[in-house]
Coordinates of C-alpha atoms and ligand atoms in Angstrom, one line a residue:
Chain E
M1258 CA 95.4 116.8 146.8
S1259 CA 94.9 118.3 143.4
N1260 CA 95.4 121.9 142.2
D1261 CA 91.7 122.1 141.6
I1262 CA 89.5 125.0 142.7
F1263 CA 85.9 124.7 143.9
V1264 CA 83.6 127.7 143.7
V1265 CA 80.3 127.3 145.7
V1266 CA 77.4 128.5 143.7
E1267 CA 75.0 130.7 145.7
Q1268 CA 71.4 131.0 144.6
L1269 CA 68.2 132.3 145.9
K1270 CA 64.8 131.6 144.4
G1271 CA 66.3 129.9 141.4
K1272 CA 68.6 132.8 140.6
I1273 CA 72.4 132.6 140.8
S1274 CA 73.8 135.5 142.8
D1275 CA 76.5 137.8 141.3
I1276 CA 79.1 136.7 144.0
T1277 CA 79.1 133.3 142.2
F1278 CA 80.2 134.9 138.9
E1279 CA 82.7 137.1 140.7
M1280 CA 84.3 134.0 142.2
L1281 CA 84.2 132.0 138.9
G1282 CA 86.0 134.8 137.1
K1283 CA 88.7 135.0 139.7
G1284 CA 88.7 131.2 140.2
R1285 CA 89.4 130.8 136.4
E1286 CA 92.5 133.0 136.7
M1287 CA 93.7 131.1 139.8
A1288 CA 93.1 127.7 138.3
D1289 CA 95.1 128.7 135.2
A1290 CA 97.9 130.0 137.4
L1291 CA 98.0 126.8 139.5
G1292 CA 97.5 124.4 136.6
G1293 CA 94.3 122.9 138.1
K1294 CA 90.7 122.7 137.0
L1295 CA 87.9 124.9 138.1
Y1296 CA 84.7 123.3 139.4
A1297 CA 81.4 125.0 140.3
V1298 CA 79.7 123.3 143.2
L1299 CA 76.0 123.4 142.9
I1300 CA 73.8 122.3 145.9
G1301 CA 70.1 122.2 145.5
S1302 CA 67.1 120.2 144.4
Q1303 CA 68.2 119.8 140.8
C1304 CA 71.1 120.3 138.4
A1305 CA 69.4 121.2 135.2
G1306 CA 68.9 124.8 134.3
L1307 CA 71.3 126.6 136.7
A1308 CA 74.3 124.5 135.4
D1309 CA 73.8 126.2 132.0
E1310 CA 75.1 129.5 133.3
L1311 CA 78.3 128.0 134.8
G1312 CA 80.3 127.7 131.6
K1313 CA 83.3 129.5 133.0
A1314 CA 84.0 126.3 135.0
D1315 CA 85.5 123.2 133.6
G1316 CA 82.8 121.2 135.3
V1317 CA 79.8 121.4 137.6
L1318 CA 79.7 119.1 140.7
C1319 CA 76.0 118.9 141.6
V1320 CA 74.7 117.6 144.9
A1321 CA 71.0 117.3 144.1
D1322 CA 68.4 116.2 146.6
V1323 CA 64.8 117.4 147.3
R1324 CA 65.8 118.0 150.9
L1325 CA 68.4 120.5 149.7
A1326 CA 65.8 122.6 147.7
N1327 CA 66.3 125.5 150.0
F1328 CA 69.5 126.7 151.7
N1329 CA 69.9 125.0 155.1
P1330 CA 73.1 126.0 157.1
T1331 CA 73.9 122.7 158.6
A1332 CA 72.7 120.3 155.9
Y1333 CA 74.5 122.3 153.2
K1334 CA 77.6 122.3 155.3
H1335 CA 77.6 118.5 155.5
A1336 CA 76.8 118.1 151.7
L1337 CA 79.7 120.4 150.8
G1338 CA 82.0 119.0 153.5
E1339 CA 81.6 115.5 152.3
L1340 CA 82.4 116.5 148.7
V1341 CA 85.5 118.5 149.8
R1342 CA 86.7 115.6 151.9
E1343 CA 86.5 113.2 149.0
R1344 CA 87.8 115.4 146.2
A1345 CA 90.3 117.4 148.2
P1346 CA 90.5 120.6 146.2
R1347 CA 93.4 123.0 146.7
L1348 CA 91.2 126.0 147.1
L1349 CA 87.5 126.3 148.1
M1350 CA 85.9 129.7 147.4
I1351 CA 82.7 130.7 149.2
G1352 CA 81.0 134.1 149.3
N1353 CA 81.4 136.0 152.6
T1354 CA 77.6 136.3 152.4
S1355 CA 74.9 135.4 154.9
M1356 CA 74.8 131.8 153.4
G1357 CA 78.5 131.6 152.9
M1358 CA 79.2 132.5 156.5
D1359 CA 77.6 129.2 157.6
L1360 CA 79.5 127.2 155.0
A1361 CA 83.0 128.6 155.1
A1362 CA 83.6 128.4 158.8
G1363 CA 81.6 125.2 158.9
V1364 CA 83.7 123.3 156.4
S1365 CA 86.9 124.8 157.9
A1366 CA 86.1 123.4 161.4
L1367 CA 84.6 120.1 160.0
L1368 CA 87.6 119.2 157.9
N1369 CA 90.3 121.1 159.7
I1370 CA 91.2 123.2 156.6
P1371 CA 92.4 126.8 157.3
L1372 CA 90.0 129.6 156.5
I1373 CA 90.8 133.2 155.4
A1374 CA 87.6 135.3 155.7
Y1375 CA 86.7 138.8 154.4
C1376 CA 88.9 138.1 151.4
N1377 CA 89.0 140.8 148.6
N1378 CA 91.9 139.5 146.5
L1379 CA 93.8 136.4 145.7
R1380 CA 97.1 135.7 143.9
V1381 CA 99.6 132.9 143.3
E1382 CA 103.1 133.6 144.4
E1383 CA 105.8 131.0 143.9
G1384 CA 103.2 128.3 143.9
K1385 CA 101.5 129.5 147.1
I1386 CA 98.1 131.0 147.3
V1387 CA 98.1 134.4 149.0
A1388 CA 94.8 135.9 150.1
T1389 CA 94.2 139.6 151.0
A1390 CA 91.7 140.0 153.8
Q1391 CA 90.0 143.2 154.9
I1392 CA 89.8 143.2 158.7
Y1393 CA 89.3 145.7 161.6
G1394 CA 86.3 147.2 159.9
G1395 CA 88.3 147.8 156.7
K1396 CA 91.0 149.8 158.6
L1397 CA 93.7 147.2 157.8
F1398 CA 94.4 144.6 155.1
A1399 CA 96.2 141.3 155.8
D1400 CA 98.2 139.3 153.2
A1401 CA 97.8 135.8 154.5
E1402 CA 98.4 132.2 153.5
A1403 CA 97.7 128.7 154.7
T1404 CA 100.5 126.8 156.5
G1405 CA 99.3 123.6 154.8
D1406 CA 98.3 123.0 151.2
Q1407 CA 94.5 123.4 151.3
L1408 CA 92.7 126.6 151.9
V1409 CA 89.1 127.9 152.3
V1410 CA 88.5 131.6 151.5
S1411 CA 85.3 133.6 151.9
I1412 CA 85.1 136.4 149.4
L1413 CA 83.6 139.8 150.0
A1414 CA 80.9 140.7 147.4
G1415 CA 82.1 143.3 145.0
S1416 CA 85.7 142.3 145.0
F1417 CA 85.9 141.0 141.5
S1418 CA 84.1 141.5 138.2
A1419 CA 81.0 139.4 137.8
D1420 CA 81.1 139.7 134.0
A1421 CA 84.4 138.0 134.0
G1422 CA 82.7 134.9 135.4
K1423 CA 79.9 134.7 132.9
A1424 CA 80.1 132.6 129.8
T1425 CA 77.8 131.4 127.1
G1426 CA 77.1 127.7 127.4
G1427 CA 77.3 125.4 130.4
A1428 CA 79.9 122.9 131.7
P1429 CA 79.7 119.1 132.0
V1430 CA 77.7 118.2 135.1
E1431 CA 78.6 115.4 137.4
E1432 CA 75.7 114.4 139.8
I1433 CA 76.7 113.5 143.3
K1434 CA 74.5 111.8 145.9
A1435 CA 73.8 113.7 149.1
P1436 CA 75.5 112.2 152.1
L1437 CA 73.5 110.6 154.9
S1438 CA 74.6 113.3 157.3
I1439 CA 71.9 115.7 155.8
N1440 CA 69.2 113.4 157.2
G1441 CA 66.6 115.4 159.1
G1442 CA 68.2 118.6 157.8
A1443 CA 71.0 118.0 160.3
G1444 CA 68.9 119.6 163.0
V1445 CA 67.7 122.6 160.9
R1446 CA 64.5 122.8 158.9
F1447 CA 63.7 125.6 156.3
K1448 CA 60.3 127.1 156.9
Q1449 CA 59.8 130.1 154.6
L1450 CA 61.2 133.1 152.9
I1451 CA 59.9 136.4 154.2
E1452 CA 60.0 139.3 151.7
P1453 CA 61.1 142.7 153.0
E1454 CA 58.2 145.1 154.0
A1455 CA 57.1 147.6 151.4
A1456 CA 58.9 150.9 151.7
D1457 CA 57.6 154.4 151.7
V1458 CA 60.4 155.4 149.3
D1459 CA 62.7 153.2 147.2
I1460 CA 66.2 154.3 148.0
T1461 CA 67.6 152.4 145.0
K1462 CA 65.7 154.7 142.7
Q1463 CA 67.0 158.1 144.0
D1464 CA 69.5 160.4 142.3
I1465 CA 70.6 161.9 145.6
L1466 CA 71.0 160.0 148.9
V1467 CA 72.2 161.6 152.2
S1468 CA 73.2 158.7 154.4
V1469 CA 73.7 158.9 158.1
G1470 CA 75.7 156.7 160.4
R1471 CA 76.4 156.2 164.1
G1472 CA 78.3 159.4 164.3
I1473 CA 74.9 161.1 164.6
Q1474 CA 74.7 159.8 168.2
S1475 CA 71.0 160.0 168.8
A1476 CA 67.6 159.8 167.0
D1477 CA 66.9 163.4 167.8
N1478 CA 69.9 164.5 165.8
L1479 CA 68.7 162.8 162.6
E1480 CA 66.7 165.9 161.8
L1481 CA 70.0 167.8 161.1
V1482 CA 70.9 165.4 158.3
E1483 CA 67.3 165.2 157.0
E1484 CA 67.4 168.9 156.5
L1485 CA 70.5 168.5 154.3
A1486 CA 68.8 165.8 152.3
N1487 CA 65.7 168.1 151.9
A1488 CA 67.8 171.0 150.8
L1489 CA 69.5 168.8 148.2
G1490 CA 66.1 167.4 147.0
G1491 CA 67.4 164.0 148.1
V1492 CA 66.3 161.2 150.4
L1493 CA 67.7 160.2 153.8
S1494 CA 69.2 156.7 154.0
S1495 CA 71.5 155.2 156.6
S1496 CA 74.0 152.6 157.8
R1497 CA 72.9 149.5 159.6
P1498 CA 73.2 150.6 163.3
I1499 CA 70.7 153.4 162.7
V1500 CA 68.1 150.8 161.6
D1501 CA 69.0 148.3 164.3
N1502 CA 68.4 151.1 166.9
G1503 CA 65.0 151.6 165.4
W1504 CA 65.7 155.2 164.3
L1505 CA 64.9 154.6 160.6
P1506 CA 63.0 151.9 158.8
K1507 CA 64.8 148.9 157.3
A1508 CA 64.1 150.1 153.8
R1509 CA 66.4 153.0 154.3
Q1510 CA 69.5 150.8 155.0
V1511 CA 72.3 150.8 152.5
G1512 CA 74.7 147.8 152.4
K1513 CA 75.2 144.1 152.5
S1514 CA 72.0 143.3 154.3
G1515 CA 70.2 146.4 153.0
A1516 CA 69.9 148.0 149.6
T1517 CA 72.6 148.3 146.9
V1518 CA 72.4 151.9 145.7
K1519 CA 73.9 153.8 142.8
P1520 CA 72.8 157.4 143.1
K1521 CA 74.4 160.3 141.3
L1522 CA 75.3 161.8 144.6
Y1523 CA 75.9 159.9 147.9
F1524 CA 76.7 161.8 151.1
A1525 CA 78.1 159.6 153.9
V1526 CA 77.7 161.5 157.2
G1527 CA 79.2 159.9 160.3
I1528 CA 79.7 156.6 158.6
S1529 CA 83.0 154.7 159.1
G1530 CA 82.9 152.7 155.8
A1531 CA 82.8 149.2 157.1
P1532 CA 83.1 146.6 154.2
E1533 CA 79.4 145.7 154.7
H1534 CA 78.4 149.3 154.1
L1535 CA 80.8 149.9 151.2
E1536 CA 79.3 146.8 149.4
G1537 CA 76.1 148.7 149.0
M1538 CA 77.3 152.1 147.8
R1539 CA 80.8 152.0 146.3
D1540 CA 79.5 152.5 142.8
A1541 CA 77.7 155.8 143.4
G1542 CA 78.6 158.5 140.9
L1543 CA 79.9 161.1 143.4
I1544 CA 80.6 160.2 147.0
I1545 CA 81.3 162.9 149.6
A1546 CA 82.1 161.8 153.1
I1547 CA 82.0 163.7 156.4
N1548 CA 83.8 162.0 159.2
S1549 CA 85.8 163.3 162.2
D1550 CA 88.3 160.5 161.9
P1551 CA 90.7 161.3 159.0
K1552 CA 91.6 157.6 158.8
A1553 CA 88.1 156.3 158.4
P1554 CA 87.9 153.8 155.6
I1555 CA 85.0 155.7 154.0
F1556 CA 87.7 158.1 152.7
D1557 CA 89.2 155.3 150.6
V1558 CA 86.1 155.1 148.4
A1559 CA 84.8 158.7 148.6
H1560 CA 85.7 161.2 145.9
Y1561 CA 85.7 164.1 148.3
G1562 CA 86.3 163.9 152.1
I1563 CA 85.7 166.3 154.9
A1564 CA 87.5 165.3 158.1
A1565 CA 85.5 167.3 160.6
D1566 CA 82.7 167.3 163.1
L1567 CA 79.4 166.7 161.3
F1568 CA 77.6 168.9 163.8
D1569 CA 79.7 171.9 162.4
V1570 CA 79.7 171.0 158.7
V1571 CA 76.2 169.7 158.1
P1572 CA 74.3 172.9 159.2
A1573 CA 76.7 175.1 157.3
L1574 CA 76.3 173.0 154.2
T1575 CA 72.5 173.0 154.4
E1576 CA 72.6 176.8 154.7
K1577 CA 74.9 177.2 151.7
I1578 CA 72.8 174.9 149.5
K1579 CA 69.6 176.7 150.3
E1580 CA 71.4 180.0 149.4
A1581 CA 72.6 178.6 146.1
K1582 CA 69.1 177.7 145.0
Chain T
M647 CA 66.4 126.8 179.5
D648 CA 70.1 127.5 180.0
I649 CA 71.5 130.0 177.6
V650 CA 75.3 130.6 177.1
V651 CA 76.6 133.8 175.6
C652 CA 80.1 133.8 174.2
M653 CA 81.8 137.2 174.3
K654 CA 85.0 138.4 172.8
Q655 CA 87.1 141.4 173.5
V656 CA 88.3 143.2 170.3
P657 CA 90.4 146.2 169.5
D658 CA 88.6 149.5 169.8
L659 CA 88.5 150.9 166.2
V660 CA 88.1 154.4 167.5
E661 CA 91.7 154.2 168.6
E662 CA 94.7 154.2 166.2
L663 CA 95.8 150.6 165.4
E664 CA 99.6 150.3 165.7
L665 CA 101.4 147.4 164.0
N666 CA 104.1 145.2 165.7
D667 CA 107.7 145.5 164.5
E668 CA 107.4 142.7 162.1
G669 CA 104.3 144.2 160.5
T670 CA 102.4 140.9 160.9
G671 CA 100.1 141.8 163.8
L672 CA 99.0 144.5 166.1
N673 CA 101.2 146.0 168.7
R674 CA 99.1 144.9 171.7
D675 CA 101.1 146.8 174.4
Y676 CA 98.7 149.7 174.7
L677 CA 95.8 148.3 172.7
K678 CA 92.4 149.3 174.0
L679 CA 89.9 146.4 173.9
V680 CA 86.2 146.6 173.9
V681 CA 83.5 144.0 173.8
N682 CA 82.6 142.9 170.3
E683 CA 79.4 144.9 169.5
F684 CA 77.6 141.9 168.0
D685 CA 78.3 139.9 171.2
D686 CA 76.4 142.7 173.0
W687 CA 73.4 142.2 170.8
A688 CA 73.7 138.4 171.5
L689 CA 73.6 139.1 175.2
E690 CA 70.5 141.4 174.7
Q691 CA 68.8 138.6 172.8
A692 CA 69.6 136.1 175.6
L693 CA 68.3 138.4 178.3
L694 CA 65.0 138.9 176.3
L695 CA 64.6 135.2 175.9
K696 CA 65.2 134.7 179.6
E697 CA 62.5 137.3 180.4
Q698 CA 60.1 135.5 178.2
N699 CA 60.8 131.9 179.0
G700 CA 62.7 131.8 182.3
G701 CA 66.0 130.0 182.6
T702 CA 69.5 131.2 183.1
V703 CA 72.0 133.2 181.2
T704 CA 75.8 132.6 181.5
C705 CA 78.4 134.8 179.9
L706 CA 81.6 133.2 178.8
A707 CA 84.8 135.0 177.7
L708 CA 88.5 134.4 177.3
D709 CA 90.8 136.0 179.9
T710 CA 91.9 138.9 177.8
P711 CA 92.6 142.4 179.3
E712 CA 89.6 144.2 180.6
V713 CA 87.5 141.1 180.4
D714 CA 86.4 141.5 184.1
T715 CA 84.6 144.7 183.3
T716 CA 82.9 143.1 180.4
L717 CA 81.8 140.1 182.5
F718 CA 80.6 142.2 185.5
T719 CA 78.7 144.3 183.0
C720 CA 77.0 141.1 181.8
L721 CA 76.0 140.4 185.4
A722 CA 74.8 143.9 185.9
K723 CA 72.5 143.6 182.9
G724 CA 70.9 140.5 184.3
A725 CA 73.1 137.5 183.5
D726 CA 73.2 134.8 186.2
K727 CA 76.8 133.7 185.9
A728 CA 80.0 134.8 184.4
I729 CA 82.9 132.5 183.5
K730 CA 86.3 133.4 182.2
I731 CA 88.6 130.9 180.4
E732 CA 92.2 131.1 181.6
G733 CA 95.1 130.9 179.2
D734 CA 97.8 132.9 177.5
F735 CA 96.1 135.4 175.2
V736 CA 98.7 138.1 175.3
G737 CA 99.0 137.9 171.5
G738 CA 95.2 137.6 171.1
A739 CA 93.5 134.4 170.0
T740 CA 92.5 133.2 166.6
S741 CA 88.8 132.5 166.0
H742 CA 89.6 128.8 165.8
Q743 CA 91.4 128.8 169.1
A744 CA 88.6 130.8 170.8
A745 CA 85.9 128.6 169.4
K746 CA 87.7 125.5 170.5
L747 CA 88.1 126.8 174.1
F748 CA 84.5 127.9 174.2
A749 CA 83.5 124.4 173.0
E750 CA 85.5 122.6 175.5
T751 CA 84.1 124.8 178.3
I752 CA 80.5 124.5 177.1
K753 CA 80.7 120.7 177.0
T754 CA 81.1 120.8 180.8
M755 CA 78.1 122.9 181.6
P756 CA 74.3 122.8 180.9
H757 CA 73.5 124.4 177.6
D758 CA 70.3 124.6 175.5
L759 CA 71.1 127.6 173.4
I760 CA 74.4 129.3 172.7
L761 CA 74.4 132.8 171.3
T762 CA 77.3 134.9 170.1
G763 CA 77.9 137.8 167.8
V764 CA 77.7 137.1 164.0
Q765 CA 81.2 138.3 163.5
S766 CA 83.9 140.5 165.1
V767 CA 86.3 143.0 163.5
E768 CA 89.2 140.6 164.2
D769 CA 88.1 137.2 162.9
L770 CA 90.5 136.8 160.0
D771 CA 90.1 133.0 160.2
G772 CA 86.3 133.0 160.4
Q773 CA 83.4 133.7 162.6
N774 CA 82.9 132.2 166.1
A775 CA 79.3 130.9 165.9
V776 CA 79.8 128.4 163.2
L777 CA 83.2 127.2 164.2
L778 CA 81.9 126.7 167.7
A779 CA 78.8 124.8 166.6
T780 CA 80.9 122.6 164.3
Y781 CA 83.4 121.8 167.1
L782 CA 80.4 120.9 169.3
G783 CA 78.7 118.9 166.5
I784 CA 75.4 120.8 166.9
P785 CA 73.3 122.8 164.4
H786 CA 74.0 126.5 163.7
V787 CA 72.4 129.4 162.0
S788 CA 74.4 132.7 161.5
V789 CA 73.3 136.2 160.7
V790 CA 70.2 135.9 162.9
T791 CA 67.9 138.8 163.7
G792 CA 65.1 137.1 165.5
V793 CA 64.8 134.1 167.9
A794 CA 61.8 132.4 169.6
V795 CA 62.1 129.3 171.7
N796 CA 59.4 126.7 172.1
G797 CA 60.5 123.6 174.1
K798 CA 63.4 122.0 172.4
V799 CA 63.1 123.9 169.2
A800 CA 64.0 127.5 168.2
T801 CA 62.4 129.4 165.4
V802 CA 65.0 131.8 164.0
R803 CA 65.1 134.4 161.3
K804 CA 68.3 134.7 159.2
E805 CA 68.9 137.8 157.1
Y806 CA 69.8 137.5 153.5
A807 CA 70.8 140.4 151.2
G808 CA 68.2 143.2 150.5
G809 CA 66.3 142.7 153.7
M810 CA 65.0 139.2 152.7
L811 CA 64.6 136.9 155.7
A812 CA 64.6 133.1 155.8
E813 CA 62.9 131.3 158.7
F814 CA 64.2 128.1 160.1
E815 CA 63.4 125.7 162.9
V816 CA 66.4 124.5 164.8
D817 CA 66.7 121.6 167.2
L818 CA 68.4 122.6 170.5
P819 CA 71.0 122.7 171.6
A820 CA 72.3 124.9 168.8
V821 CA 74.5 127.9 168.2
L822 CA 73.2 131.1 166.7
G823 CA 75.3 133.9 165.3
I824 CA 73.4 137.1 166.3
Q825 CA 73.3 140.1 164.1
A826 CA 70.7 142.1 166.0
A827 CA 68.0 141.7 168.6
P828 CA 64.5 143.2 168.7
Q829 CA 65.8 146.0 170.9
A830 CA 69.2 147.7 171.2
P831 CA 71.6 146.4 173.9
R832 CA 70.5 147.6 177.3
Y833 CA 72.7 149.9 179.3
A834 CA 74.2 149.0 182.7
P835 CA 74.9 152.0 184.9
I836 CA 78.5 152.1 186.3
S837 CA 77.1 152.0 189.9
K838 CA 75.4 148.7 189.2
V839 CA 78.6 147.2 187.6
R840 CA 80.5 148.3 190.7
A841 CA 78.0 146.7 192.9
M842 CA 78.4 143.4 191.0
M843 CA 82.2 143.6 191.5
K844 CA 81.5 143.5 195.3
E845 CA 78.6 141.0 195.3
K846 CA 79.4 138.5 192.6
K847 CA 82.3 136.3 191.6
I848 CA 83.6 135.5 188.1
N849 CA 84.3 131.7 187.9
Q850 CA 87.5 130.6 186.3
V851 CA 88.0 127.5 184.2
T852 CA 91.1 126.1 182.5
P853 CA 90.1 123.7 179.7
T854 CA 92.7 120.9 179.4
D855 CA 91.9 120.0 175.8
G856 CA 91.7 123.3 173.8
Q857 CA 94.5 123.3 171.4
V858 CA 93.9 124.0 167.7
D859 CA 96.0 125.7 165.1
A860 CA 94.0 127.9 162.7
G861 CA 96.8 127.2 160.1
V862 CA 96.8 130.8 158.8
R863 CA 100.0 132.8 158.6
I864 CA 99.9 136.6 158.2
R865 CA 102.7 137.7 155.8
R866 CA 101.9 141.4 156.2
L867 CA 99.4 143.6 157.8
F868 CA 99.0 147.0 156.2
K869 CA 96.9 150.1 155.8
P870 CA 95.0 149.9 152.5
E871 CA 96.9 151.6 149.8
S872 CA 93.9 152.9 148.0
G873 CA 94.3 154.1 144.5
R874 CA 91.3 156.2 145.1
H875 CA 91.7 158.1 148.3
A876 CA 89.3 161.0 148.6
E877 CA 90.5 164.5 147.9
M878 CA 90.2 166.1 151.3
I879 CA 88.5 169.5 151.6
E880 CA 90.1 171.6 154.3
G881 CA 89.0 174.8 156.1
D882 CA 86.4 175.9 158.5
A883 CA 82.7 174.8 158.2
N884 CA 81.8 177.7 155.9
A885 CA 84.8 177.3 153.6
V886 CA 84.1 173.6 153.3
A887 CA 80.4 174.2 152.6
E888 CA 81.3 176.8 149.9
R889 CA 83.7 174.3 148.2
V890 CA 81.1 171.5 148.3
V891 CA 78.4 173.7 146.8
G892 CA 81.0 174.6 144.1
I893 CA 81.6 170.9 143.3
L894 CA 77.8 170.1 143.3
K895 CA 77.1 173.1 140.9
E896 CA 79.9 172.0 138.6
K897 CA 78.2 168.5 138.3
A898 CA 74.8 170.1 138.1
L899 CA 73.7 168.4 141.3
V900 CA 72.3 171.6 142.7
K901 CA 70.3 173.8 140.4
Ligands
FAD851 C1 76.3 140.1 158.1 C2 76.4 141.6 158.3 C3 75.7 142.5 157.5 C4 75.8 143.8 157.6 N1 75.1 144.6 156.8 C5 75.3 146.0 156.9 C6 74.6 146.8 155.9 O1 73.8 146.4 155.1 N2 74.8 148.1 156.0 C7 75.7 148.7 157.0 O2 75.8 149.9 157.0 N3 76.3 147.9 157.9 C8 76.1 146.6 157.8 N4 76.7 145.8 158.8 C9 77.4 146.4 159.9 C10 78.8 146.9 159.7 O3 79.7 145.8 160.0 C11 79.1 148.1 160.6 O4 78.9 147.7 161.9 C12 78.3 149.3 160.2 O5 78.3 149.6 158.8 C13 78.9 150.5 161.0 O6 78.0 151.6 160.8 P1 78.5 153.1 161.0 O7 79.5 153.4 160.0 O8 77.3 154.0 161.0 O9 79.0 153.1 162.5 P2 80.5 153.2 163.0 O10 81.4 152.1 162.4 O11 80.4 153.2 164.5 O12 81.1 154.6 162.5 C14 80.7 155.8 163.0 C15 81.6 156.8 162.4 O13 81.1 158.1 162.8 C16 82.3 158.9 163.0 N5 81.9 160.1 163.9 C17 81.6 160.0 165.2 N6 81.3 161.2 165.6 C18 81.3 162.1 164.6 C19 81.1 163.5 164.4 N7 80.7 164.2 165.4 N8 81.3 164.0 163.2 C20 81.6 163.2 162.1 N9 81.9 161.9 162.2 C21 81.7 161.3 163.4 C22 83.3 158.0 163.6 O14 84.6 158.5 163.3 C23 83.0 156.7 162.9 O15 83.9 156.5 161.7 C24 76.6 144.4 158.6 C25 77.3 143.5 159.5 C26 77.2 142.2 159.3 C27 77.9 141.3 160.3

């Protein structure tokens, strides 16, 4: 085993996702602390082009094959797994994203390497890698380590600076042949990408968002929060469960699998503040949260918090805002 | 088509989470467990598929506290069979352990499609669906929000960031990590759950080969020490509203 660090490059439609640069920045720091090299692992149909953006790494390991042109959970797992088996890096960093979820647990089980998921920080302590993971819906953090030498971590988007992982110029590319295990897509075949449906309003372009979560209890109660949004001249958005229940259209969803928003004002009403929600709104200018649970994680990112029943506070607030106008 | 749904009991986040004396795990003495919400969506997806294509649905869970209620609720909602996996889960089970036990059990029963929640609040060492699929050596897709089955192939939709979907064809048997189903999980009235407790039986199995070490050691479990905790606004609803309006005016957010 080496002290090398592998960062798995995530890309969609030929564009490298920010999570990759976040991991390269942090990975650089970790590689320097461990005295190892930093490699970007690129899996796709070709190496040219994308590798030019990966200069933060010491090298790019590129598994190129036409059959890997689009992400494929099982085929990508085998391509990555084979490379990790051969090169035995100390640390494998993967985004805790939709694509990364198939890879991190997959490589961990395939090669029997410990995995720490939901990771939002990494450090080296007396030669050991210590990962901080955000669990129980963000209510607790765990400082954890592998009992052996090697470790896979899946990193929550937004944990590190993406700018720190960007560099001018590329890194030397080593091309690697895809393993036989990807034959037939390893049981999975990519068919198509489906773009999100056009929205009535674009919540990423609003100055004021009033976001509602499961604390609202029923579709009928949404009106209460919509009135607050109207009084403020803002737009109603929501956490994921509201959309999954069919109470609001998908285009109104803030978070990991919805929109990333940065309004001047973000009201979080009855939203707990799960990591997947925070990913989409933590950079809003002013965040005000209303939640009956004083320990709700949303209060860790909000500027102002109101630990109270939304059914009391929201109508009073709507009233006062109307008066103030 | 035989569908297996793997369910996990996880701590109820509505309750206060207490740490053990060492500060390395939860104090499980009075811990309230509930079914992982995404497993509930997986069950809903399984029941919808059964309604469309026929076949059976079997719910599988580790023998953790309150699991009988979870499994009888499965039956009340329309599952055909419920199985609990015996073992010592007093201190909980890691995702790797649970996946391995699910895998060993599933090997001994008919299975065309295995559905489970995309993640749970407790899976520090990774998510069940992909671990399970890899132990079984079969295909997987996680973060799935739509499934259709046609013979030995499933067409599934995986959700990426920003509401983008990717469509895949998957050879069965396969494991899918379910994020959401076309409709919210159905409700089983308590009376029906009670009736199931009288009418039906939960099968028990004890896998002989289910040992695996996740290889992760928790040094310390702690409440986030946020540098940026919100300034809390106290008072009755009117006082709070006054203060918020004051803040918004100051920042020129209400005019
Ligand atoms: C792959 C993946 C992607 C995801 N993507 C997203 C995403 O894009 N966006 C997203 O939001 N989630 C996403 N999630 C889901 C996420 O994990 C959480 O389940 C979700 O954010 C919880 O939504 P919530 O805060 O509305 O509900 P809950 O977590 O149930 O919180 C409800 C809150 O309301 C409070 N409450 C209850 N009653 C009242 C009252 N009367 N007054 C005031 N407060 C009250 C409670 O204290 C609680 O904190 C994703 C999950 C996965 C696995």
